[in-house]
Structures are given as structure tokens and as C-alpha cells.
Amino acid sequence: RARAPSMSDSELLSKKVAQLTKVIALLNTRNEDAEAKLAQVKTAAEHELSGAIADAKAKIVAAIEKGTKQKAAEKDMQDRLKALEKEYETEKKKGLKAIETAKEQEAKRADERIAAATKQLDVLRGELEARCTELERVTGAMRCSGERD
């Protein structure tokens, strides 16, 4: 630019310094505004991040608790199953023992019935033999009497 004839170098320099001071003040103000805005954005982001972290932690804790409850339920079911299996085996052994005892008792009763029937048969056989002997004696005596006549 062309210089104004009435201004001296020091006035011109003063004017330039004043202009630069205004520019620096404006830049400082803009910088402060930008820093304030950045601080607000940073605070909002931190707050949002803290909320997200808290929510994630809550979900993780809930999932762990759910998993723990499921594991406890599974263990309880396994324990119940083992108890039922043990009870089944015990009842099975009792049932098999009862069947075996019943078989033994029935076999004993059958043996007793057979022995009683055999004894009765022997008695009847003895009576039959006695009757046969008596019949032979009577028939033999009748033959002898018939021959004498």
C-alpha cells in the first residue's frame, strides 16, 4: 500500500501493532471458545462412555449371575438325578431280593407239597398192597374152598 503522507513510521507501526493485537485477541477468544467447546464435548463423551461402561458392567454381572444360577441349577439337577439313580438301584436290589426270596419260599413250599404227596402216596401204596395181599389171601382161600367141594 501507499503510505499516507502524514503518518510517521512509529504511528504506522503502532497502528499495525494495534491491528495485530486485535487479531491475536480475536484468535485467543476463538481458541478459548474452541477449548471450552472441546471441554464440553470431552465431558459429554466421558459421561456417555461412563454410562456405557456402567451398562456393560451391569450386563456382565447379570450374565455372570445368570450363568452361576444356571450352573447351580444344573448341579442341583445332576444331584437329583444321582439320588434318583441311587434310589432306583436300591429299590431294584430290594425288588430282586424279594423276587429271589419269593422263589425260594415257593420252591420250599413246592418241595413240602411234593414230600407230603409222596408220603401220602407211600401210605396209599402200602394200603393198596395190604388190600392186594388181603385180596390174594381171600381169593386163594376161596380157590382152596372151591377145590374141596
Short mmCIF file of N, CA, C and O in Angstrom, two decimals, residues 1 7 11-27:
data_model
loop_
_atom_site.label_atom_id
_atom_site.label_comp_id
_atom_site.label_asym_id
_atom_site.label_seq_id
_atom_site.Cartn_x
_atom_site.Cartn_y
_atom_site.Cartn_z
N ARG A 1 0.82 -1.19 0.00
CA ARG A 1 0.00 0.00 0.00
C ARG A 1 0.86 1.25 0.00
O ARG A 1 1.95 1.24 0.53
N MET A 7 1.53 10.20 8.26
CA MET A 7 1.86 9.23 9.29
C MET A 7 3.35 8.98 9.34
O MET A 7 3.98 8.79 8.32
N GLU A 11 3.94 5.83 14.12
CA GLU A 11 2.48 5.79 14.16
C GLU A 11 1.99 4.59 13.35
O GLU A 11 1.04 3.90 13.76
N LEU A 12 2.59 4.40 12.23
CA LEU A 12 2.22 3.28 11.38
C LEU A 12 2.49 1.96 12.11
O LEU A 12 1.68 1.03 12.08
N LEU A 13 3.62 1.91 12.75
CA LEU A 13 3.98 0.72 13.50
C LEU A 13 3.00 0.51 14.64
O LEU A 13 2.57 -0.61 14.90
N SER A 14 2.61 1.56 15.30
CA SER A 14 1.65 1.48 16.38
C SER A 14 0.32 0.97 15.89
O SER A 14 -0.37 0.17 16.54
N LYS A 15 -0.08 1.47 14.73
CA LYS A 15 -1.34 1.06 14.14
C LYS A 15 -1.28 -0.44 13.79
O LYS A 15 -2.23 -1.18 14.04
N LYS A 16 -0.17 -0.90 13.22
CA LYS A 16 0.00 -2.30 12.86
C LYS A 16 0.00 -3.17 14.12
O LYS A 16 -0.61 -4.24 14.14
N VAL A 17 0.66 -2.70 15.17
CA VAL A 17 0.70 -3.44 16.44
C VAL A 17 -0.71 -3.54 16.99
O VAL A 17 -1.14 -4.59 17.49
N ALA A 18 -1.49 -2.43 16.89
CA ALA A 18 -2.86 -2.44 17.39
C ALA A 18 -3.70 -3.43 16.59
O ALA A 18 -4.50 -4.19 17.15
N GLN A 19 -3.52 -3.46 15.27
CA GLN A 19 -4.26 -4.41 14.43
C GLN A 19 -3.88 -5.85 14.79
O GLN A 19 -4.74 -6.73 14.92
N LEU A 20 -2.58 -6.08 14.94
CA LEU A 20 -2.12 -7.43 15.31
C LEU A 20 -2.63 -7.83 16.68
O LEU A 20 -2.99 -8.99 16.91
N THR A 21 -2.69 -6.87 17.59
CA THR A 21 -3.20 -7.13 18.93
C THR A 21 -4.67 -7.55 18.85
O THR A 21 -5.09 -8.48 19.52
N LYS A 22 -5.43 -6.85 18.01
CA LYS A 22 -6.83 -7.20 17.83
C LYS A 22 -6.97 -8.61 17.24
O LYS A 22 -7.82 -9.41 17.66
N VAL A 23 -6.12 -8.93 16.25
CA VAL A 23 -6.16 -10.25 15.62
C VAL A 23 -5.81 -11.32 16.66
O VAL A 23 -6.47 -12.36 16.75
N ILE A 24 -4.77 -11.06 17.45
CA ILE A 24 -4.35 -12.02 18.49
C ILE A 24 -5.46 -12.18 19.52
O ILE A 24 -5.76 -13.31 19.93
N ALA A 25 -6.09 -11.06 19.92
CA ALA A 25 -7.18 -11.13 20.89
C ALA A 25 -8.33 -11.95 20.31
O ALA A 25 -8.95 -12.78 21.00
N LEU A 26 -8.64 -11.70 19.02
CA LEU A 26 -9.70 -12.46 18.36
C LEU A 26 -9.35 -13.94 18.30
O LEU A 26 -10.19 -14.80 18.58
N LEU A 27 -8.11 -14.25 17.93
CA LEU A 27 -7.67 -15.65 17.86
C LEU A 27 -7.69 -16.29 19.25
O LEU A 27 -8.09 -17.45 19.39
#
